[in-house]
Amino acid sequence: MENELTPPIPPTVPPEPAPAPMPQAGANLPKKPLVPMWVLALLVVLAGTLAVLAATGVFSRQQTAVETPSEAPPTPTPTPVRALSAIASQSAFLALEAQVASLSTNIQALPAQDPSLSPPVLDLELGFEE
Amino acid sequence: MRRTALALIVLLFFSFAGHVLATSEQAYKDYLYQFDLYRQRETDFRVAKTEYEKFRSLTSETTALEKTKALLSQRDQLLRAYLFVLNEKLNEDKGLTGSEKALYQRLIQSEIVFLDGHILLIPSIGSIADAEKISDQLTDHYDILAISIRQTIAGISLGQLAALAREYDAALASAQTIIAVNRGVFTPQKQATLDRWVLSITNKRSLYKQKVDGINQASAQMKGDIQEIERTFAQIQKDIAEARQYLAEGASFLGELVTALKYQD
């Protein structure tokens, strides 16, 4: 029994892939287009330009259509007429009016600070070195 | 004959008035002239002092001493000229009472006396050390001089405001009389509005008075070194501007009241 050896299991070897077929000369090159590339590019640019011009042309027609209505001139608002009081013609009132006008003028004429009152700023130290 | 005499009187009056108005202006021109002289003397002094400290020769010392004496003398003249400007401004002031004016003029007179005495000491200066000593006398007194000057400036400004406040009071009294005499002219609603406006105008006047009382108190209590004096004075100037603003606002309210009285509605 001990001498009976089980035969080795042969390793499983995956089959080799089939070799790729050799490319034939000129087999994968694209065919020559009917229209050249530069012509196609030119056509795309022309189409885009025409589209932009058309769009602006449409909008400008719409804008000019909006701006055409004429505006009516504004109606002036009438200034309300205020009736003078019985006081307005009294001499005391006229004197008061003059007093208040004079007071306002005098207050405005008073400067915030009178420059002629600013005291001189002096450096008092002689500062001789010992 | 009578016409000629009258014309002469009118001519004399206006020439006299012109003389009074021009006095503070003339004093201010003299002060500016003294200030120009002071700047020249100070420049000369600085140059002479630098040379003396550099060379320490007898010649440079003599020159420095001459320039120092000239500077000290001019400094006193400058301060004196400035005090004279303040005095003339006080003379022209129409808002201060007689006693207030006399108080400030006494302050100025006291400082002029000090400066006159100080100027007399300068010719006797014989050395740099003497010059330092004499100069220190002004330095030691300068805080008191600065306080007197700033109190007087505050007084002059308050006097100008007081003259305006009197005009304000007269206008307000006239307005109150007109409203009281013409009570039936306006509708009750408008009358109530006018009464409220008068109250607002009176309130502005009260605020002005409170501000002026505060200024007088701060001015009377001004003390300390020159920095503290300057700080107090800056606050006083700010308060004077606020007091003026109260009068301006009240005057504006008076204008509105006058307009309201002028029209029925």
mmCIF file of C-alpha atoms in Angstrom:
data_model
loop_
_atom_site.group_PDB
_atom_site.id
_atom_site.type_symbol
_atom_site.label_atom_id
_atom_site.label_comp_id
_atom_site.label_asym_id
_atom_site.label_seq_id
_atom_site.Cartn_x
_atom_site.Cartn_y
_atom_site.Cartn_z
ATOM 1 C CA MET A 1 0.000 0.000 0.000
ATOM 2 C CA GLU A 2 2.687 2.488 0.971
ATOM 3 C CA ASN A 3 4.433 1.831 -2.288
ATOM 4 C CA GLU A 4 1.494 2.509 -4.400
ATOM 5 C CA LEU A 5 1.891 6.050 -5.643
ATOM 6 C CA THR A 6 -0.919 7.912 -7.180
ATOM 7 C CA PRO A 7 -0.013 9.077 -10.623
ATOM 8 C CA PRO A 8 0.642 12.884 -10.765
ATOM 9 C CA ILE A 9 -2.134 14.970 -12.014
ATOM 10 C CA PRO A 10 -0.996 16.655 -15.198
ATOM 11 C CA PRO A 11 -1.184 20.504 -14.822
ATOM 12 C CA THR A 12 -3.933 22.189 -16.652
ATOM 13 C CA VAL A 13 -2.428 24.488 -19.267
ATOM 14 C CA PRO A 14 -4.725 27.018 -20.860
ATOM 15 C CA PRO A 15 -4.764 26.790 -24.633
ATOM 16 C CA GLU A 16 -2.664 29.438 -26.417
ATOM 17 C CA PRO A 17 -4.700 32.142 -28.055
ATOM 18 C CA ALA A 18 -4.791 32.136 -31.788
ATOM 19 C CA PRO A 19 -2.263 34.612 -33.284
ATOM 20 C CA ALA A 20 -3.718 37.953 -34.557
ATOM 21 C CA PRO A 21 -4.022 38.097 -38.327
ATOM 22 C CA MET A 22 -1.369 40.245 -40.022
ATOM 23 C CA PRO A 23 -2.843 43.638 -41.179
ATOM 24 C CA GLN A 24 -2.938 44.133 -44.839
ATOM 25 C CA ALA A 25 -1.490 47.328 -46.248
ATOM 26 C CA GLY A 26 -4.144 50.103 -46.466
ATOM 27 C CA ALA A 27 -6.869 47.963 -44.932
ATOM 28 C CA ASN A 28 -7.658 50.350 -41.869
ATOM 29 C CA LEU A 29 -7.119 53.783 -43.475
ATOM 30 C CA PRO A 30 -10.316 55.899 -43.733
ATOM 31 C CA LYS A 31 -11.740 56.446 -47.089
ATOM 32 C CA LYS A 32 -11.232 59.880 -48.687
ATOM 33 C CA PRO A 33 -14.214 62.185 -47.738
ATOM 34 C CA LEU A 34 -16.399 63.581 -50.452
ATOM 35 C CA VAL A 35 -16.020 67.163 -49.075
ATOM 36 C CA PRO A 36 -12.628 68.428 -47.825
ATOM 37 C CA MET A 37 -12.310 69.315 -44.091
ATOM 38 C CA TRP A 38 -11.479 72.943 -44.723
ATOM 39 C CA VAL A 39 -14.656 73.334 -46.692
ATOM 40 C CA LEU A 40 -16.667 71.858 -43.840
ATOM 41 C CA ALA A 41 -15.004 74.188 -41.324
ATOM 42 C CA LEU A 42 -15.695 77.180 -43.545
ATOM 43 C CA LEU A 43 -19.339 76.186 -43.886
ATOM 44 C CA VAL A 44 -19.688 75.889 -40.062
ATOM 45 C CA VAL A 45 -18.184 79.350 -39.531
ATOM 46 C CA LEU A 46 -20.445 80.886 -42.176
ATOM 47 C CA ALA A 47 -23.508 79.244 -40.687
ATOM 48 C CA GLY A 48 -22.649 80.495 -37.197
ATOM 49 C CA THR A 49 -22.071 84.050 -38.444
ATOM 50 C CA LEU A 50 -25.359 84.061 -40.308
ATOM 51 C CA ALA A 51 -27.140 82.797 -37.194
ATOM 52 C CA VAL A 52 -25.678 85.582 -35.028
ATOM 53 C CA LEU A 53 -26.498 88.240 -37.600
ATOM 54 C CA ALA A 54 -29.995 86.930 -37.914
ATOM 55 C CA ALA A 55 -30.489 86.956 -34.173
ATOM 56 C CA THR A 56 -29.214 90.531 -33.752
ATOM 57 C CA GLY A 57 -31.206 91.591 -36.736
ATOM 58 C CA VAL A 58 -34.386 90.182 -35.186
ATOM 59 C CA PHE A 59 -33.672 91.807 -31.810
ATOM 60 C CA SER A 60 -32.858 95.171 -33.320
ATOM 61 C CA ARG A 61 -36.092 95.125 -35.250
ATOM 62 C CA GLN A 62 -37.912 94.323 -31.997
ATOM 63 C CA GLN A 63 -36.059 97.107 -30.098
ATOM 64 C CA THR A 64 -36.767 99.730 -32.680
ATOM 65 C CA ALA A 65 -40.350 98.598 -32.583
ATOM 66 C CA VAL A 66 -40.379 99.200 -28.766
ATOM 67 C CA GLU A 67 -38.693 102.635 -28.906
ATOM 68 C CA THR A 68 -40.983 104.252 -31.380
ATOM 69 C CA PRO A 69 -43.957 105.359 -29.258
ATOM 70 C CA SER A 70 -43.903 109.107 -28.635
ATOM 71 C CA GLU A 71 -44.310 110.502 -25.101
ATOM 72 C CA ALA A 72 -46.926 113.050 -24.302
ATOM 73 C CA PRO A 73 -45.566 116.220 -22.681
ATOM 74 C CA PRO A 74 -46.081 116.257 -18.850
ATOM 75 C CA THR A 75 -48.950 118.312 -17.552
ATOM 76 C CA PRO A 76 -47.626 121.060 -15.235
ATOM 77 C CA THR A 77 -48.873 120.764 -11.662
ATOM 78 C CA PRO A 78 -50.541 123.995 -10.632
ATOM 79 C CA THR A 79 -48.952 125.684 -7.588
ATOM 80 C CA PRO A 80 -51.595 125.943 -4.889
ATOM 81 C CA VAL A 81 -52.423 129.525 -4.032
ATOM 82 C CA ARG A 82 -52.242 130.168 -0.294
ATOM 83 C CA ALA A 83 -54.400 132.855 1.181
ATOM 84 C CA LEU A 84 -52.562 135.424 3.290
ATOM 85 C CA SER A 85 -53.671 135.696 6.889
ATOM 86 C CA ALA A 86 -55.009 138.870 8.482
ATOM 87 C CA ILE A 87 -51.669 139.162 10.309
ATOM 88 C CA ALA A 88 -49.563 139.290 7.144
ATOM 89 C CA SER A 89 -50.102 142.985 6.515
ATOM 90 C CA GLN A 90 -49.631 144.122 10.145
ATOM 91 C CA SER A 91 -46.583 146.289 10.841
ATOM 92 C CA ALA A 92 -45.676 144.165 13.876
ATOM 93 C CA PHE A 93 -45.591 141.046 11.702
ATOM 94 C CA LEU A 94 -43.503 142.737 9.003
ATOM 95 C CA ALA A 95 -41.066 143.868 11.688
ATOM 96 C CA LEU A 96 -40.913 140.284 13.022
ATOM 97 C CA GLU A 97 -40.217 138.969 9.533
ATOM 98 C CA ALA A 98 -37.296 141.398 9.178
ATOM 99 C CA GLN A 99 -36.027 140.525 12.688
ATOM 100 C CA VAL A 100 -35.962 136.787 11.974
ATOM 101 C CA ALA A 101 -34.274 137.281 8.592
ATOM 102 C CA SER A 102 -31.606 139.480 10.212
ATOM 103 C CA LEU A 103 -31.078 136.953 13.028
ATOM 104 C CA SER A 104 -30.557 134.073 10.580
ATOM 105 C CA THR A 105 -28.100 136.127 8.529
ATOM 106 C CA ASN A 106 -26.120 137.174 11.617
ATOM 107 C CA ILE A 107 -25.900 133.603 12.932
ATOM 108 C CA GLN A 108 -24.684 132.317 9.558
ATOM 109 C CA ALA A 109 -22.127 135.152 9.372
ATOM 110 C CA LEU A 110 -20.590 134.226 12.747
ATOM 111 C CA PRO A 111 -17.532 132.030 12.029
ATOM 112 C CA ALA A 112 -17.229 128.732 13.866
ATOM 113 C CA GLN A 113 -13.804 129.854 15.068
ATOM 114 C CA ASP A 114 -12.221 133.287 14.713
ATOM 115 C CA PRO A 115 -8.664 132.726 13.388
ATOM 116 C CA SER A 116 -7.510 136.077 14.757
ATOM 117 C CA LEU A 117 -8.192 134.763 18.278
ATOM 118 C CA SER A 118 -5.855 131.737 17.989
ATOM 119 C CA PRO A 119 -3.010 132.205 20.495
ATOM 120 C CA PRO A 120 0.625 131.869 19.346
ATOM 121 C CA VAL A 121 2.232 128.493 19.911
ATOM 122 C CA LEU A 122 5.722 129.092 21.300
ATOM 123 C CA ASP A 123 8.656 126.836 22.093
ATOM 124 C CA LEU A 124 9.757 128.216 25.450
ATOM 125 C CA GLU A 125 12.783 126.017 26.180
ATOM 126 C CA LEU A 126 16.109 127.554 25.189
ATOM 127 C CA GLY A 127 17.716 124.111 25.449
ATOM 128 C CA PHE A 128 21.388 125.027 25.855
ATOM 129 C CA GLU A 129 23.510 121.961 26.478
ATOM 130 C CA GLU A 130 25.474 121.922 29.754
ATOM 131 C CA MET B 1 -25.558 176.636 8.288
ATOM 132 C CA ARG B 2 -27.632 174.021 10.079
ATOM 133 C CA ARG B 3 -27.274 171.636 7.158
ATOM 134 C CA THR B 4 -23.501 172.106 7.140
ATOM 135 C CA ALA B 5 -23.305 171.433 10.869
ATOM 136 C CA LEU B 6 -25.458 168.326 10.514
ATOM 137 C CA ALA B 7 -23.308 167.051 7.640
ATOM 138 C CA LEU B 8 -20.167 167.620 9.716
ATOM 139 C CA ILE B 9 -21.651 165.736 12.661
ATOM 140 C CA VAL B 10 -22.617 162.779 10.438
ATOM 141 C CA LEU B 11 -19.141 162.797 8.849
ATOM 142 C CA LEU B 12 -17.438 162.836 12.258
ATOM 143 C CA PHE B 13 -19.681 159.997 13.489
ATOM 144 C CA PHE B 14 -18.831 157.710 10.597
ATOM 145 C CA SER B 15 -15.120 158.497 10.744
ATOM 146 C CA PHE B 16 -15.162 157.742 14.484
ATOM 147 C CA ALA B 17 -17.082 154.490 13.932
ATOM 148 C CA GLY B 18 -14.613 153.530 11.257
ATOM 149 C CA HIS B 19 -11.756 154.185 13.684
ATOM 150 C CA VAL B 20 -13.337 151.954 16.365
ATOM 151 C CA LEU B 21 -13.959 149.105 13.939
ATOM 152 C CA ALA B 22 -10.417 149.264 12.547
ATOM 153 C CA THR B 23 -8.678 149.118 15.975
ATOM 154 C CA SER B 24 -8.785 145.340 16.455
ATOM 155 C CA GLU B 25 -7.849 144.864 12.793
ATOM 156 C CA GLN B 26 -4.881 147.192 13.244
ATOM 157 C CA ALA B 27 -3.929 145.383 16.458
ATOM 158 C CA TYR B 28 -4.082 142.064 14.616
ATOM 159 C CA LYS B 29 -1.817 143.385 11.825
ATOM 160 C CA ASP B 30 0.682 144.540 14.424
ATOM 161 C CA TYR B 31 0.523 141.106 16.076
ATOM 162 C CA LEU B 32 1.240 139.395 12.730
ATOM 163 C CA TYR B 33 4.203 141.734 12.207
ATOM 164 C CA GLN B 34 5.557 140.891 15.670
ATOM 165 C CA PHE B 35 5.084 137.198 14.874
ATOM 166 C CA ASP B 36 7.174 137.551 11.698
ATOM 167 C CA LEU B 37 9.910 139.273 13.721
ATOM 168 C CA TYR B 38 9.728 136.517 16.317
ATOM 169 C CA ARG B 39 10.214 133.804 13.678
ATOM 170 C CA GLN B 40 13.296 135.638 12.336
ATOM 171 C CA ARG B 41 14.769 136.052 15.820
ATOM 172 C CA GLU B 42 14.086 132.401 16.591
ATOM 173 C CA THR B 43 15.878 131.290 13.423
ATOM 174 C CA ASP B 44 18.861 133.518 14.255
ATOM 175 C CA PHE B 45 18.889 132.143 17.800
ATOM 176 C CA ARG B 46 18.868 128.498 16.639
ATOM 177 C CA VAL B 47 21.764 129.104 14.263
ATOM 178 C CA ALA B 48 23.807 130.935 16.917
ATOM 179 C CA LYS B 49 23.049 128.289 19.544
ATOM 180 C CA THR B 50 24.131 125.469 17.203
ATOM 181 C CA GLU B 51 27.392 127.257 16.432
ATOM 182 C CA TYR B 52 28.065 127.921 20.100
ATOM 183 C CA GLU B 53 27.439 124.294 21.046
ATOM 184 C CA LYS B 54 29.707 123.194 18.207
ATOM 185 C CA PHE B 55 32.653 125.548 18.681
ATOM 186 C CA ARG B 56 32.313 126.707 22.307
ATOM 187 C CA SER B 57 34.371 129.786 21.478
ATOM 188 C CA LEU B 58 34.016 133.166 23.200
ATOM 189 C CA THR B 59 32.858 134.731 19.912
ATOM 190 C CA SER B 60 30.160 132.113 19.367
ATOM 191 C CA GLU B 61 29.092 132.432 22.994
ATOM 192 C CA THR B 62 28.777 136.224 22.689
ATOM 193 C CA THR B 63 26.745 135.881 19.483
ATOM 194 C CA ALA B 64 24.525 133.220 21.043
ATOM 195 C CA LEU B 65 23.925 135.444 24.051
ATOM 196 C CA GLU B 66 22.969 138.419 21.818
ATOM 197 C CA LYS B 67 20.575 136.304 19.792
ATOM 198 C CA THR B 68 19.074 134.783 22.950
ATOM 199 C CA LYS B 69 18.368 138.181 24.433
ATOM 200 C CA ALA B 70 16.815 139.348 21.160
ATOM 201 C CA LEU B 71 14.625 136.227 21.116
ATOM 202 C CA LEU B 72 13.492 136.610 24.736
ATOM 203 C CA SER B 73 12.646 140.270 24.154
ATOM 204 C CA GLN B 74 10.732 139.550 20.956
ATOM 205 C CA ARG B 75 8.842 136.700 22.633
ATOM 206 C CA ASP B 76 7.536 139.088 25.276
ATOM 207 C CA GLN B 77 6.651 141.661 22.590
ATOM 208 C CA LEU B 78 4.752 139.028 20.639
ATOM 209 C CA LEU B 79 2.712 137.906 23.628
ATOM 210 C CA ARG B 80 2.030 141.528 24.520
ATOM 211 C CA ALA B 81 0.807 142.243 20.967
ATOM 212 C CA TYR B 82 -1.494 139.235 21.128
ATOM 213 C CA LEU B 83 -2.961 140.351 24.466
ATOM 214 C CA PHE B 84 -3.600 143.738 22.885
ATOM 215 C CA VAL B 85 -5.613 142.045 20.124
ATOM 216 C CA LEU B 86 -7.743 140.331 22.778
ATOM 217 C CA ASN B 87 -8.235 143.640 24.580
ATOM 218 C CA GLU B 88 -9.445 145.368 21.395
ATOM 219 C CA LYS B 89 -11.793 142.479 20.632
ATOM 220 C CA LEU B 90 -13.230 142.891 24.127
ATOM 221 C CA ASN B 91 -13.718 146.615 23.521
ATOM 222 C CA GLU B 92 -15.676 145.865 20.349
ATOM 223 C CA ASP B 93 -17.787 143.103 21.886
ATOM 224 C CA LYS B 94 -21.501 143.875 22.110
ATOM 225 C CA GLY B 95 -22.718 140.808 23.989
ATOM 226 C CA LEU B 96 -20.800 140.819 27.275
ATOM 227 C CA THR B 97 -22.018 142.758 30.266
ATOM 228 C CA GLY B 98 -19.868 145.555 31.682
ATOM 229 C CA SER B 99 -18.713 143.438 34.627
ATOM 230 C CA GLU B 100 -17.849 140.442 32.426
ATOM 231 C CA LYS B 101 -15.812 142.677 30.113
ATOM 232 C CA ALA B 102 -14.034 144.276 33.078
ATOM 233 C CA LEU B 103 -13.148 140.827 34.465
ATOM 234 C CA TYR B 104 -11.463 139.696 31.252
ATOM 235 C CA GLN B 105 -9.705 143.019 30.784
ATOM 236 C CA ARG B 106 -8.302 142.737 34.305
ATOM 237 C CA LEU B 107 -6.885 139.308 33.390
ATOM 238 C CA ILE B 108 -5.235 140.779 30.296
ATOM 239 C CA GLN B 109 -3.890 143.768 32.187
ATOM 240 C CA SER B 110 -2.354 141.493 34.801
ATOM 241 C CA GLU B 111 -0.501 139.525 32.124
ATOM 242 C CA ILE B 112 0.667 142.684 30.356
ATOM 243 C CA VAL B 113 2.121 143.904 33.669
ATOM 244 C CA PHE B 114 4.012 140.609 34.048
ATOM 245 C CA LEU B 115 5.406 140.817 30.508
ATOM 246 C CA ASP B 116 6.423 144.457 30.916
ATOM 247 C CA GLY B 117 8.339 143.505 34.058
ATOM 248 C CA HIS B 118 9.913 140.514 32.321
ATOM 249 C CA ILE B 119 11.126 142.588 29.356
ATOM 250 C CA LEU B 120 12.946 144.942 31.772
ATOM 251 C CA LEU B 121 15.049 142.022 33.075
ATOM 252 C CA ILE B 122 16.442 141.079 29.668
ATOM 253 C CA PRO B 123 19.053 143.857 29.195
ATOM 254 C CA SER B 124 20.749 142.766 32.439
ATOM 255 C CA ILE B 125 21.400 139.215 31.132
ATOM 256 C CA GLY B 126 25.181 138.665 31.172
ATOM 257 C CA SER B 127 25.532 134.957 30.482
ATOM 258 C CA ILE B 128 23.818 131.942 29.003
ATOM 259 C CA ALA B 129 22.941 130.810 32.523
ATOM 260 C CA ASP B 130 21.280 134.175 33.227
ATOM 261 C CA ALA B 131 19.338 133.848 29.980
ATOM 262 C CA GLU B 132 18.111 130.384 31.009
ATOM 263 C CA LYS B 133 16.997 131.731 34.380
ATOM 264 C CA ILE B 134 15.099 134.685 32.902
ATOM 265 C CA SER B 135 13.519 132.450 30.278
ATOM 266 C CA ASP B 136 12.438 130.009 32.991
ATOM 267 C CA GLN B 137 10.529 132.813 34.701
ATOM 268 C CA LEU B 138 8.256 133.044 31.645
ATOM 269 C CA THR B 139 8.093 129.262 31.366
ATOM 270 C CA ASP B 140 7.014 128.974 35.014
ATOM 271 C CA HIS B 141 4.343 131.644 34.517
ATOM 272 C CA TYR B 142 3.173 130.356 31.128
ATOM 273 C CA ASP B 143 0.408 128.081 32.426
ATOM 274 C CA ILE B 144 -1.248 131.031 34.169
ATOM 275 C CA LEU B 145 -0.830 133.167 31.023
ATOM 276 C CA ALA B 146 -2.312 130.367 28.868
ATOM 277 C CA ILE B 147 -5.334 130.044 31.163
ATOM 278 C CA SER B 148 -5.976 133.811 31.117
ATOM 279 C CA ILE B 149 -5.724 133.881 27.305
ATOM 280 C CA ARG B 150 -8.090 130.962 26.800
ATOM 281 C CA GLN B 151 -10.617 132.205 29.343
ATOM 282 C CA THR B 152 -10.663 135.538 27.510
ATOM 283 C CA ILE B 153 -11.086 133.851 24.116
ATOM 284 C CA ALA B 154 -14.008 131.840 25.500
ATOM 285 C CA GLY B 155 -15.471 135.037 26.962
ATOM 286 C CA ILE B 156 -15.239 136.878 23.629
ATOM 287 C CA SER B 157 -16.924 133.972 21.805
ATOM 288 C CA LEU B 158 -19.688 133.814 24.422
ATOM 289 C CA GLY B 159 -20.147 137.569 24.071
ATOM 290 C CA GLN B 160 -20.717 137.191 20.335
ATOM 291 C CA LEU B 161 -23.275 134.465 20.982
ATOM 292 C CA ALA B 162 -24.943 136.528 23.732
ATOM 293 C CA ALA B 163 -25.558 139.369 21.250
ATOM 294 C CA LEU B 164 -27.266 136.877 18.922
ATOM 295 C CA ALA B 165 -29.251 135.402 21.822
ATOM 296 C CA ARG B 166 -30.625 138.862 22.597
ATOM 297 C CA GLU B 167 -31.832 139.192 18.983
ATOM 298 C CA TYR B 168 -33.331 135.704 19.326
ATOM 299 C CA ASP B 169 -35.194 136.659 22.515
ATOM 300 C CA ALA B 170 -36.534 139.852 20.924
ATOM 301 C CA ALA B 171 -37.829 137.963 17.871
ATOM 302 C CA LEU B 172 -39.410 135.257 20.023
ATOM 303 C CA ALA B 173 -41.098 137.843 22.267
ATOM 304 C CA SER B 174 -42.476 139.653 19.177
ATOM 305 C CA ALA B 175 -43.813 136.374 17.787
ATOM 306 C CA GLN B 176 -45.466 135.448 21.094
ATOM 307 C CA THR B 177 -47.113 138.886 21.302
ATOM 308 C CA ILE B 178 -48.437 138.644 17.735
ATOM 309 C CA ILE B 179 -49.856 135.164 18.390
ATOM 310 C CA ALA B 180 -51.444 136.237 21.690
ATOM 311 C CA VAL B 181 -53.057 139.359 20.179
ATOM 312 C CA ASN B 182 -54.390 137.484 17.131
ATOM 313 C CA ARG B 183 -55.755 134.356 18.800
ATOM 314 C CA GLY B 184 -59.008 134.254 16.798
ATOM 315 C CA VAL B 185 -57.392 134.567 13.346
ATOM 316 C CA PHE B 186 -56.515 130.894 12.864
ATOM 317 C CA THR B 187 -58.380 127.644 13.262
ATOM 318 C CA PRO B 188 -58.014 125.894 16.656
ATOM 319 C CA GLN B 189 -55.871 123.181 15.045
ATOM 320 C CA LYS B 190 -53.486 125.699 13.525
ATOM 321 C CA GLN B 191 -53.412 127.697 16.768
ATOM 322 C CA ALA B 192 -52.402 124.519 18.648
ATOM 323 C CA THR B 193 -49.630 123.931 16.088
ATOM 324 C CA LEU B 194 -48.348 127.497 16.505
ATOM 325 C CA ASP B 195 -48.303 127.087 20.302
ATOM 326 C CA ARG B 196 -46.319 123.850 19.994
ATOM 327 C CA TRP B 197 -43.838 125.504 17.657
ATOM 328 C CA VAL B 198 -43.334 128.376 20.095
ATOM 329 C CA LEU B 199 -42.585 125.776 22.764
ATOM 330 C CA SER B 200 -39.958 124.154 20.526
ATOM 331 C CA ILE B 201 -38.330 127.524 19.875
ATOM 332 C CA THR B 202 -38.271 128.243 23.613
ATOM 333 C CA ASN B 203 -36.722 124.815 24.274
ATOM 334 C CA LYS B 204 -33.872 125.538 21.870
ATOM 335 C CA ARG B 205 -33.180 128.726 23.783
ATOM 336 C CA SER B 206 -33.110 126.766 27.064
ATOM 337 C CA LEU B 207 -30.664 124.252 25.602
ATOM 338 C CA TYR B 208 -28.452 127.142 24.482
ATOM 339 C CA LYS B 209 -28.487 128.612 28.000
ATOM 340 C CA GLN B 210 -27.592 125.262 29.575
ATOM 341 C CA LYS B 211 -24.664 124.904 27.200
ATOM 342 C CA VAL B 212 -23.427 128.438 27.963
ATOM 343 C CA ASP B 213 -23.665 127.805 31.725
ATOM 344 C CA GLY B 214 -21.558 124.678 31.267
ATOM 345 C CA ILE B 215 -18.979 126.613 29.253
ATOM 346 C CA ASN B 216 -18.697 129.336 31.902
ATOM 347 C CA GLN B 217 -18.203 126.701 34.585
ATOM 348 C CA ALA B 218 -15.521 124.838 32.631
ATOM 349 C CA SER B 219 -13.725 128.083 31.801
ATOM 350 C CA ALA B 220 -13.696 129.231 35.429
ATOM 351 C CA GLN B 221 -12.274 125.856 36.529
ATOM 352 C CA MET B 222 -9.547 125.676 33.865
ATOM 353 C CA LYS B 223 -6.298 124.554 35.485
ATOM 354 C CA GLY B 224 -3.335 122.205 35.222
ATOM 355 C CA ASP B 225 -0.400 121.978 32.834
ATOM 356 C CA ILE B 226 -0.524 123.232 29.266
ATOM 357 C CA GLN B 227 -1.754 119.884 27.900
ATOM 358 C CA GLU B 228 -4.682 119.792 30.302
ATOM 359 C CA ILE B 229 -5.431 123.464 29.572
ATOM 360 C CA GLU B 230 -5.471 122.714 25.827
ATOM 361 C CA ARG B 231 -7.801 119.739 26.352
ATOM 362 C CA THR B 232 -10.230 121.795 28.422
ATOM 363 C CA PHE B 233 -10.099 124.607 25.876
ATOM 364 C CA ALA B 234 -10.762 122.241 22.970
ATOM 365 C CA GLN B 235 -13.870 120.972 24.776
ATOM 366 C CA ILE B 236 -14.983 124.573 25.451
ATOM 367 C CA GLN B 237 -14.625 125.419 21.760
ATOM 368 C CA LYS B 238 -16.697 122.357 20.854
ATOM 369 C CA ASP B 239 -19.384 123.416 23.341
ATOM 370 C CA ILE B 240 -19.398 126.967 21.910
ATOM 371 C CA ALA B 241 -20.042 125.495 18.438
ATOM 372 C CA GLU B 242 -22.942 123.449 19.863
ATOM 373 C CA ALA B 243 -24.404 126.523 21.570
ATOM 374 C CA ARG B 244 -24.241 128.378 18.243
ATOM 375 C CA GLN B 245 -25.988 125.420 16.583
ATOM 376 C CA TYR B 246 -28.869 125.609 19.082
ATOM 377 C CA LEU B 247 -29.365 129.280 18.193
ATOM 378 C CA ALA B 248 -29.201 128.433 14.460
ATOM 379 C CA GLU B 249 -31.845 125.715 14.834
ATOM 380 C CA GLY B 250 -34.070 127.980 16.902
ATOM 381 C CA ALA B 251 -33.731 130.729 14.284
ATOM 382 C CA SER B 252 -34.745 128.246 11.592
ATOM 383 C CA PHE B 253 -37.832 127.318 13.664
ATOM 384 C CA LEU B 254 -38.641 131.033 13.994
ATOM 385 C CA GLY B 255 -38.512 131.291 10.204
ATOM 386 C CA GLU B 256 -41.027 128.468 9.920
ATOM 387 C CA LEU B 257 -43.259 130.130 12.506
ATOM 388 C CA VAL B 258 -43.185 133.396 10.568
ATOM 389 C CA THR B 259 -44.200 131.558 7.378
ATOM 390 C CA ALA B 260 -47.043 129.832 9.218
ATOM 391 C CA LEU B 261 -48.275 133.172 10.610
ATOM 392 C CA LYS B 262 -48.155 134.716 7.132
ATOM 393 C CA TYR B 263 -50.723 132.345 5.614
ATOM 394 C CA GLN B 264 -54.254 131.493 6.710
ATOM 395 C CA ASP B 265 -53.941 127.717 6.205
#
